[in-house]
Amino acid sequence: MMRMESGGAYTAERAAALSGIPRSTVHYWATKRYLIPSVSAERVKLWSYADLLGLRTIYWLRRPKRARDGYEIRPTTMRAVRHALQKLRDLDLDLFEFGRPSIAVDIAGEVYITPPGAAPRTPNGQVVSAEVIDLIAPFSSLEGGRGPDLREPSTFVRILPRKLSGEPHVVDTRIEAQALYALECRGFSMDKIARLYPVLDQAAIEDALRVERQLSANLTLQAA
């Protein structure tokens, strides 16, 4: 059964590319039920936008880390990881309609959701000062993955969970970056792509292609 209210609908390949986590790891976590794809858990499995944040959350919380003072931080317990994932499932996607919100998680698995333009804060209003990661910001994995910013991947590309099933698209249009990249992969020149999409500046096309090339590169990653 499919659930579309979560925003976004990504295949395993797309979820891996956008999160920056190896595709084999995304599949493994689904099999082990660490993170069940919430749009469709059956064939074809589909991950939501919140699932992208969840993939980054599991990866960051469970990998070894060091604090700023050099102190080694032990992997976060799975109980705390599950707590974080549940809060992400309840994410209010309206936040993305007005800019880039802050969605951060700390090493204890607490999630801090703040409207656009504000710093992460605790429920009592204090600025979060612990070790945290911004789940929307560009994400790097130990395997060499480089997941993009999940709201503003680049100058001319945006991601809105409720628009075009959460696909990266050229800002202020409904033209998916993936459609432009498919043409490049078929051998279309930049001039020919520009003629097919006269509403787009060449700079916007080139920007979208750069994003998609990196997403394609992420699919070559092997789990460590």
Backbone as a ProteinNet text record, in pm:
[ID]
protein_1_A
[PRIMARY]
MMRMESGGAYTAERAAALSGIPRSTVHYWATKRYLIPSVSAERVKLWSYADLLGLRTIYWLRRPKRARDGYEIRPTTMRAVRHALQKLRDLDLDLFEFGRPSIAVDIAGEVYITPPGAAPRTPNGQVVSAEVIDLIAPFSSLEGGRGPDLREPSTFVRILPRKLSGEPHVVDTRIEAQALYALECRGFSMDKIARLYPVLDQAAIEDALRVERQLSANLTLQAA
[TERTIARY]
85	0	88.4	50.4	130.9	76	167.8	132.8	200.1	120.7	178.5	184.9	116.9	113.4	248.3	344.2	474.7	555.2	519.8	596.5	714.2	732.2	840.5	803.3	864.2	845.4	966.7	1063.1	1192.4	1218.7	1269	1317.4	1442.6	1486.9	1607.9	1727.7	1736.7	1848.6	1844.7	1725.5	1714.2	1734.2	1682.3	1701.3	1849.3	1920.4	2064.2	2138.6	2106.1	2174.5	2153.8	2029.7	1999.3	2049.7	2045.9	2093.7	2245.6	2310.3	2455.8	2504.1	2412.6	2443.7	2441.9	2534.6	2539.9	2405.8	2375.9	2250.2	2235.8	2345.9	2339.5	2301.6	2345.6	2310.8	2163.2	2110.7	1968.1	1884.1	1921.3	1849.9	1863.2	1982.6	2008	1924.3	1921.5	1843.7	1694.9	1647.1	1505.9	1479.4	1571.6	1556.3	1558	1647.2	1659.4	1556.6	1475.6	1368.6	1420.8	1544.9	1594.9	1520.1	1496.6	1417.1	1335.7	1208	1117.3	1068.8	1081.1	1034.6	887.7	858	726.3	621.8	661.8	563	509.2	599.5	560	665.2	624.1	716.2	718.3	637.9	631.3	695.8	688.3	741.3	647.4	694.4	830.1	841.4	948.9	966.9	991.2	929	944.9	968.8	1073.5	1111.1	1056.4	1020.2	967.2	1080.1	1045	1142.2	1191.6	1099.6	1140.7	1233.7	1215.9	1305.3	1447.9	1461.4	1596.4	1667.4	1594.5	1651.3	1678.6	1590.7	1610.7	1734.4	1761	1881.4	2007	2008.5	2123.4	2134.3	2020.2	2019.4	2081.7	2037.5	2093	2243	2283.1	2424.6	2508.5	2465.9	2545.8	2546.3	2433.8	2427.1	2501.5	2505.4	2564.8	2713	2766.8	2908.2	2992.7	3118.9	3207.8	3231.8	3239.3	3260.9	3356.1	3408.6	3490.2	3434.1	3430.9	3385.8	3491.6	3457.6	3552	3679.3	3669.3	3787.9	3867.1	3827.6	3899.3	3847.7	3752.6	3697.7	3617	3639.4	3567.3	3423.4	3330.1	3188.4	3140.9	3083.5	3034.4	2908.8	2886.5	2764.1	2639	2543	2417	2339.5	2269.7	2192.8	2080.3	2041.4	1932.6	1801.3	1785.2	1663.3	1653.1	1765.2	1765.6	1749.5	1807.3	1791.4	1644.3	1577	1434.6	1351.3	1390.1	1321.1	1333.1	1452.6	1474.8	1394	1392.4	1319.9	1170.3	1117	974.9	941.8	1028.1	1002.1	1009.7	1099.8	1111	987.9	928.3	807	692	696.7	590.5	622	722.1	768.3	656.7	642	543.9	604.4	559.5	617.4	580.2	486.4	454.1	576.1	670.4	790.6	867	860.2	939.5	875.6	752.5	684.8	731.1	802.1	838	989.4	1069	1213.1	1278.7	1400.2	1480.4	1478.6	1404.8	1403.2	1531.5	1549	1660.1	1603.8	1658.4	1620.4	1750	1774.7	1901.8	1876.9	1977.4	1971.6	2102	2092.6	2214.5	2254	2366.1	2420.1	2334.9	2239.5	2147.5	2021.4	2011.9	1896.2	1780.9	1804.4	1700	1697.5	1578.1	1561	1508.1	1568.2	1529.4	1483	1357.2	1297.3	1265.1	1323.5	1310.8	1268.5	1178	1133.6	1249.3	1229.2	1333.9	1386.9	1520.6	1584.7	1618.8	1584.6	1611.1	1713.9	1784.8	1882.8	1812.2	1870.4	1808.7	1794.6	1675.5	1649.9	1579	1601.8	1534.5	1389.3	1302	1161.9	1145	1240.5	1228.5	1294.5	1336.4	1385.1	1534.3	1611.8	1757	1819.6	1922.7	1994.6	2069.8	2058.8	2124.3	2274.7	2349.4	2494.6	2568.7	2496.5	2562.3	2608.3	2677.6	2717.1	2591.2	2571.8	2451.9	2490.9	2398.9	2415.4	2288.6	2305.7	2194.1	2158.8	2042.9	2006.4	1976.4	1946.1	1915.4	2042.4	2144	2267.5	2339.4	2431.4	2510.6	2570.4	2567.6	2601.7	2710.9	2816.9	2926.6	2933.4	2949.3	2962.2	3107.4	3139.8	3276	3315.7	3216.2	3243.5	3270.2	3255.9	3281.5	3156.9	3040.5	2917.3	2905.9	2842.4	2817.9	2671.7	2589.2	2448.5	2429.2	2338.3	2319.5	2237.7	2234.6	2138.8	1999.8	1914.8	1786.1	1674.2	1707.9	1611.4	1662.4	1792.3	1852.6	1982.6	1973	2092.7	2196.2	2150.9	2242.4	2168.6	2235.6	2180.4	2044.8	2031.9	1910.6	1823.5	1855.7	1780.7	1720.8	1597.3	1528.2	1464.9	1441.9	1366.6	1255.8	1131.3	1016.2	944.2	930	873.6	740	657.4	523.5	513.6	625.2	624.7	700	636.3	699.6	752.4	677.7	715.2	852.7	887.1	1012.4	1134.7	1116.8	1231	1300.3	1434.3	1506.6	1456.8	1431	1378.7	1438	1432.6	1481.2	1388.8	1446.8	1370.1	1261.9	1143.6	1028.6	976.3	1006.4	952.3	907.6	852.7	822.2	911.4	1027.8	1122.2	1220.5	1214.8	1299.8	1443.8	1537.1	1678.7	1710.5	1642.7	1666.3	1629.4	1527.7	1488.2	1596.9	1658	1767	1887.7	1916.7	2031.8	2009.7	1885.2	1856	1888.7	1862.1	1895.4	2046.5	2119.2	2265.3	2319.2	2264.4	2310.6	2281.7	2182.4	2148.9	2233.1	2324.1	2414.2	2371.9	2266.1	2222.2	2323.9	2355.6	2447	2374.9	2453.4	2394.6	2303	2345.5	2264.5	2130.8	2133	2010.5	1915.5	1971.2	1887.5	1825.1	1904.7	1854.6	1741.9	1752.2	1646.3	1517.3	1532	1414.7	1347.2	1424.7	1371.9	1403.9	1340.5	1373.4	1343	1264	1232.3	1347.7	1447.3	1558.4	1682.3	1749.1	1880.1	1981.3	2087.5	2190.3	2254.1	2268.8	2328.8	2244.5	2112.3	2024.2	2035.7	2045.7	2060.7	2192.4	2300.6	2431.1	2431.8	2365.8	2359	2284.4	2171.4	2092.7	2171.8	2246	2325.8	2436.6	2497.7	2602.1	2544.1	2425.7	2361.6	2338.6	2284.7	2252.8	2377.5	2484.5	2608.4	2659.3	2650.7	2694.3	2602.1	2472.6	2379.7	2409.6	2442.2	2478.3	2606.2	2702.3	2827.7	2803.1	2705.3	2675.3	2629.9	2574.6	2525.4	2638.3	2759.7	2873.8	2935.9	2886.7	2946.8	2924	3023.9	3012.8	3018.7	2936.3	2934.9	3069.5	3112.6	3243.4	3238.7
-119.9	0	124.7	225.4	346.8	456.8	534.6	650	772.5	863.6	977.3	1103.1	1102.3	1224.5	1260.6	1169.5	1196.5	1295.9	1313.9	1402.3	1327.9	1341.5	1271.4	1126.7	1072	930.6	887.4	824.5	794.9	644.7	596.9	459.8	446.4	323.1	300.7	374.4	372.1	438.9	589.6	646.5	791.7	829	748.8	775	769.3	673.2	662.1	782.7	821.3	933.6	1062.5	1088.3	1213.9	1215.5	1102.9	1099.2	1097.6	1042.4	1029.9	901.5	808.2	681.3	570.3	474.2	369.1	298.2	266.4	199.9	66.9	-8.5	-137.3	-119	-8.9	18.7	52.5	130.9	165.2	37.6	-54.3	-181.3	-263.7	-269.6	-350.7	-301.3	-170.1	-115.2	-141.6	-143.7	-176.5	-323.1	-410.7	-553.9	-583.5	-515.7	-535.8	-454.9	-376.1	-296.2	-185.3	-142.1	-24.2	99.5	104.7	212.6	153.9	132	77.3	192	180.6	289.7	319.7	445	477.9	508.9	532.8	555	420.8	325.5	190.5	92.7	0.4	-99.3	-225.4	-228.6	-343.7	-307.9	-397.1	-366.4	-271	-163.1	-110.8	-30.9	-55.2	19.7	167.4	253.5	397.4	465.4	547.1	620	762.5	819.3	955.9	1055.9	1183.8	1288.6	1272.8	1247.7	1226.2	1106.4	1006.4	890.1	929.2	1026.6	1073.2	1126.3	1205.7	1258.1	1144.2	1043.9	928.7	849.3	832.8	761.4	832.7	964.8	1041.8	1031.3	1028.1	1020.1	890.3	778	648.7	646.6	687.8	682.5	764.7	887.5	976.9	931.5	888.2	848.9	719	629.5	498.2	489.8	589.1	581	642.6	598.5	658	805.3	884.7	1029.7	1078.6	1198.1	1264.3	1403.3	1439.8	1573.3	1675.1	1802	1907.8	1904.1	1852.8	1845.2	1716.7	1636.3	1514.5	1391.4	1408.8	1297.2	1206.8	1074.5	980.3	964.9	974.3	961.9	823.6	750.1	616.8	625.2	523	521.9	533.1	606.6	624.5	493.3	466.3	341.7	337.9	217	203.8	254.2	246.3	300.1	450.5	521.1	665.1	694	609.8	626.4	614	513.2	494.7	613.6	671.3	790.6	904.7	923.3	1029.4	1003.3	878.2	845.4	870.7	842	865.2	1013.8	1096.2	1240	1290.9	1236.6	1278.1	1235.8	1122.8	1078.8	1176.5	1248.2	1344.2	1485.2	1496.6	1626.1	1702.1	1829.6	1916.7	1973.9	1924.9	1966.1	2108	2169.1	2309.4	2399.4	2356.6	2436.3	2467.3	2376.8	2391	2486.3	2525.9	2614.9	2759.8	2790.7	2929.5	2951.7	2857.9	2872.8	2746.7	2762.8	2648.3	2637.4	2540.8	2524.4	2458.4	2456.2	2383	2255.9	2142.3	2013.7	1946.1	1945.4	1896.5	1780.8	1695.5	1586.1	1587	1561.7	1556.9	1412.6	1392.6	1258.3	1172.4	1233.5	1157.2	1117.2	1157.7	1122.9	1220	1336.7	1438	1518.5	1543	1616	1755.4	1855.1	1994.9	2052.9	2089.4	2141	2288.6	2372.4	2516.7	2579.5	2676.9	2741.7	2809.2	2842.3	2909.1	3034	3048.7	3168.2	3163.5	3055	3045.4	2936.4	2951.2	2851.5	2737.3	2615.5	2504.3	2536.4	2512.9	2540.4	2422.9	2409.7	2308.5	2351.8	2261.1	2299.5	2417.4	2439.8	2554	2681.2	2678.1	2799.2	2820.7	2728.4	2745.5	2702.7	2777.5	2740.7	2610	2517.8	2388.2	2405.9	2356	2373.6	2240.3	2128.6	1997.4	1963.6	1847.7	1801	1768.4	1838.6	1818.7	1813	1760.1	1763.8	1821.3	1909.2	1964.5	1862.3	1799.3	1690.2	1735.3	1863.2	1912.9	1957.2	1996.9	2049.1	1941.4	1981.5	1882.5	1779.2	1653.7	1541.1	1457.8	1430	1347.4	1215.5	1106.9	975.4	930.4	832.6	781.1	712.4	666.7	598.8	695.4	825.1	924.1	985	949.6	1007.7	1155.3	1231.8	1374	1403.6	1386.3	1417.9	1568.1	1619.7	1764.4	1821.6	1952.4	2019.4	1976.5	1933.8	1876.9	1980.6	2106.1	2213.4	2296.6	2328.6	2411.9	2346.3	2244.3	2171.7	2258.6	2365.7	2455.4	2585.2	2674.3	2807.5	2802.7	2717.2	2716.4	2592.5	2511.1	2387.5	2387	2339.7	2332.5	2194.5	2160	2040.5	2081.9	2053.5	2076.5	1943.5	1892.6	1758.2	1736.4	1841.9	1827.1	1868.7	1898.5	1937.4	1833.8	1783.7	1686.8	1565	1520.1	1403.7	1421.1	1546.5	1573	1570.3	1572.4	1565.7	1701.6	1701.7	1825.9	1884.9	2015.2	2080.8	2220.7	2274.5	2410.4	2506.6	2599.5	2691.3	2763.4	2774.6	2844.4	2778.3	2650	2574.7	2437.4	2358.8	2218.8	2127.9	2177.7	2101.1	2028.3	1895.8	1816.2	1812.6	1825.2	1817.5	1682.9	1579.1	1444.6	1434.5	1510.1	1507.8	1569.4	1676.4	1739.8	1646.3	1578.5	1487.7	1368.1	1321.2	1209.1	1244.9	1369.2	1413.5	1416.6	1467.3	1469.2	1327	1232.7	1094.3	1030.9	1084.4	1035.1	1103.4	1192	1254.8	1390.4	1448	1580.3	1685.5	1776.4	1885.2	1988.4	2077	2183	2270.4	2302.9	2387.4	2321.1	2191.1	2121	2114.7	2090.5	2089.3	2226.6	2330.8	2468.1	2497.6	2443.3	2466.1	2393.2	2279.2	2203.7	2271	2346.5	2415	2564.8	2635.7	2777.7	2867.4	2820	2902.4	2902.9	2816.2	2805.6	2877.2	2947.5	3002.6	2888.6	2906.3	2802.9	2779.3	2885	2869.6	2775.9	2784.9	2698.8	2553.8	2533.4	2397.7	2336.6	2412.4	2362	2330.9	2413.7	2393.1	2263.8	2243.8	2122.4	1998.1	2006.2	1892	1860.3	1961.6	1937.4	1862.8	1902.3	1833.3	1686.7	1660.8	1524.3	1438.9	1498.7	1421.5	1372	1457.5	1415.2	1307.5	1322.6	1219.3	1086.2	1090.2	969.1	906.8	991.8	942.8	874.6	923.2	862.1	716.1	682	545.3	445.8	493.9	402.9	364.1	417.9	391.7	249.2	194.9	64	81.6	9.2	17.7	-20.5	52.6	24	-106.8
0	0	0	-77.2	-89.3	-0.1	58.5	141	81.8	21.3	-48.1	37.4	154.8	232.9	293.1	288.9	346.9	264.5	135.4	48.9	-9.9	-139.3	-206.3	-234.3	-336.8	-371.1	-451.3	-384.6	-445.5	-449.8	-563.7	-571	-484.9	-464.7	-385.6	-445.7	-579.1	-645.7	-621.9	-632.6	-613.5	-467.8	-376.5	-234.2	-197.4	-254.9	-228.8	-284.9	-407.4	-471.8	-394.6	-352.3	-284.5	-140.1	-73	65.6	72.5	-31.2	-29.6	33.3	57.2	123.2	18.7	25.5	-77.3	-96.3	-220.1	-253.5	-180.3	-168.7	-98.6	48	108.6	247.5	260.6	166.4	167.3	159.7	68.9	57.4	185.8	240.1	360.4	477	496.5	608	590.9	466.1	443.5	476	434.7	461.7	610.9	682.6	827.3	906.2	833	892.7	983.9	959	1030.4	982.6	850.6	793.3	679	706.3	605.4	516.6	384.9	297.7	322.7	353.3	406	299.7	174.9	69.6	21	-3.9	-42.2	7.7	92.9	147.5	62.5	-45.1	-132.8	-265.7	-361	-493.7	-564.9	-621.9	-612.4	-482.7	-405.2	-281.6	-313.1	-232.7	-251.5	-117.6	-112.7	7.7	0.6	114.3	120.7	143.3	138.2	170.6	313.6	406.9	546.9	558.4	471.9	472.2	432.6	340.3	304.8	429.4	508.2	632.4	729.7	728.7	816	780.3	651.2	608.1	657.7	642.5	691.7	844.3	911	1057.6	1105.3	1049.5	1090.5	1065.6	946.9	910	1006.8	1033.5	1117.3	1263.4	1313.8	1454.4	1482.5	1385.5	1411.3	1373.8	1304.2	1268.7	1380.4	1394.3	1494.4	1464.1	1568.6	1552.6	1660.6	1636	1737.8	1763.9	1890.2	1927.8	1888.5	1900.1	1862.2	1945.1	2067.8	2153	2132.2	2031	1999.2	2070.3	2160.7	2236	2143.9	2155	2070.7	2117.9	2024.2	2055.3	2012.5	2104.6	2073.5	1985.3	1901.6	1820.1	1907.5	1860.3	1931.8	1934.2	2042.4	2054.8	1952.2	1912.1	1816	1874.3	2005.8	2066.5	2041.2	2057.6	2032.1	1883	1798.2	1653.7	1615.4	1669	1638	1686.7	1800.5	1850.6	1749.9	1696	1597.3	1470.7	1424.2	1302	1317.4	1434.5	1455.8	1449.2	1504.5	1499	1355.2	1276.1	1136.4	1056.9	1091.6	1021.5	1043	1153.8	1185.7	1135	1049.3	1000.5	929.3	962.7	898.8	771	658	530.2	490.2	561.4	533.9	552.9	636.6	661.8	533.1	436.8	315.1	214.5	239.3	146.7	162.9	268.6	299.7	309.6	260.5	266.6	317.9	365.7	408.9	561.2	616.8	762.1	811	942.9	1004.2	1065.9	1024.4	1083.6	1124.9	1253.6	1307.4	1402.9	1415.8	1512.8	1591.3	1723.5	1804.2	1831.6	1900.2	1918.2	2010	2080.1	2164.9	2088.9	1962.1	1882.5	1894.9	1955.5	1962.8	1833.1	1782.7	1658	1689.9	1625.9	1647.1	1514.4	1508.5	1385.7	1406.6	1322.2	1338.7	1207	1208.1	1084.1	1010.3	883	804.2	872.5	868.8	922	1069	1138.9	1282.9	1310.6	1424	1465.4	1537.7	1535.3	1607.7	1756.6	1810.3	1951.8	2017.9	2148.4	2226.9	2247.7	2295	2318.6	2413.8	2505.5	2597.3	2543.9	2416.2	2351.7	2353	2410.4	2414.5	2282.5	2239.6	2117.9	2141.7	2048.1	2062	2048.7	2147.6	2146	2140.1	2149.1	2146.6	2005.1	1991.2	1859.1	1778.7	1667.7	1585.7	1438.5	1358.7	1213.8	1153.7	1056.2	980.2	872.8	886.4	796.8	654.8	636.5	502.2	429.8	502.9	443.7	361.9	272.9	199.6	294.6	252.9	339.8	275.1	350.3	299.1	375.8	303.1	366.1	363.7	446.2	452.6	322.1	247.3	120.6	6.2	31.4	-71.9	-132.5	-78.7	-129.2	-93.6	-181.7	-156.9	-187.9	-84.9	-101.6	-101.2	-183.8	-194.4	-79.4	-70.4	16.1	-31.5	62	24.1	12.3	14.3	-17.5	-134.6	-132.2	-235.6	-283.1	-368.2	-413	-482.6	-547.9	-618.4	-648	-717.4	-741.3	-811.2	-912	-993.6	-972.1	-874.2	-851.6	-711.6	-701.8	-573.4	-554.6	-427.4	-392.6	-297.1	-335	-248.5	-234.4	-112.9	-94.4	-162.8	-171.3	-227	-373.4	-436.1	-576.9	-658.5	-763.4	-854.2	-778.9	-677.6	-595.5	-532.5	-501.7	-433.6	-522	-652.7	-743.8	-756	-767.2	-796.2	-928.2	-927.1	-1047	-1059.1	-1177.8	-1200.4	-1128	-1054.1	-970.8	-1051.4	-990.9	-1050.3	-1177.4	-1196.4	-1310	-1259.8	-1350.3	-1322.7	-1406.8	-1444.4	-1526.4	-1434.1	-1436.5	-1348.5	-1401	-1309	-1345.8	-1409.9	-1363.3	-1415.6	-1563.2	-1607.5	-1748.4	-1836	-1787.9	-1862.8	-1871.3	-1760.5	-1756.5	-1849	-1858.3	-1947.4	-2091.8	-2128.3	-2263.6	-2283.4	-2184.4	-2196	-2211.1	-2135.4	-2142.5	-2278.6	-2347.1	-2481.6	-2588.2	-2548.6	-2643	-2693.8	-2634.5	-2676.8	-2633.4	-2720.9	-2687.6	-2601.6	-2540.6	-2460	-2545.1	-2666.5	-2754.5	-2787	-2808.8	-2843.8	-2724.2	-2605	-2484.7	-2464.2	-2486.5	-2470.3	-2569.2	-2689.9	-2788.9	-2748.5	-2682.3	-2637.8	-2518.2	-2443.1	-2324.3	-2334.1	-2425	-2447	-2326.9	-2231.8	-2114	-2013.6	-2035.5	-1941.3	-1992.6	-1902.1	-1934.6	-1939	-2017	-2024.4	-1888.6	-1808.8	-1676	-1589.1	-1600.9	-1522.2	-1568.3	-1698.6	-1751.5	-1703	-1715.6	-1672.7	-1523.3	-1445.1	-1301.4	-1269.4	-1334.2	-1312	-1351.5	-1460.1	-1504.7	-1405.4	-1346.9	-1245.9	-1126.2	-1084.6	-972.1	-1006.2	-1123.5	-1161.9	-1184.5	-1231.6	-1248.8	-1114.1	-1012.2	-879.5	-823.1	-845	-798.1	-866.4	-995.3	-1067.2	-1009.4	-976.6	-916.9	-783.9	-707.5	-577.7	-592.8	-706.5	-726.9	-750.3	-767.1	-784.8	-651.5	-540.8	-411	-365.4	-298.3	-236	-85.2	-12	134.2	191	294.1	355.4	434.2
[MASK]
++++++++++++++++++++++++++++++++++++++++++++++++++++++++++++++++++++++++++++++++++++++++++++++++++++++++++++++++++++++++++++++++++++++++++++++++++++++++++++++++++++++++++++++++++++++++++++++++++++++++++++++++++++++++++++++++

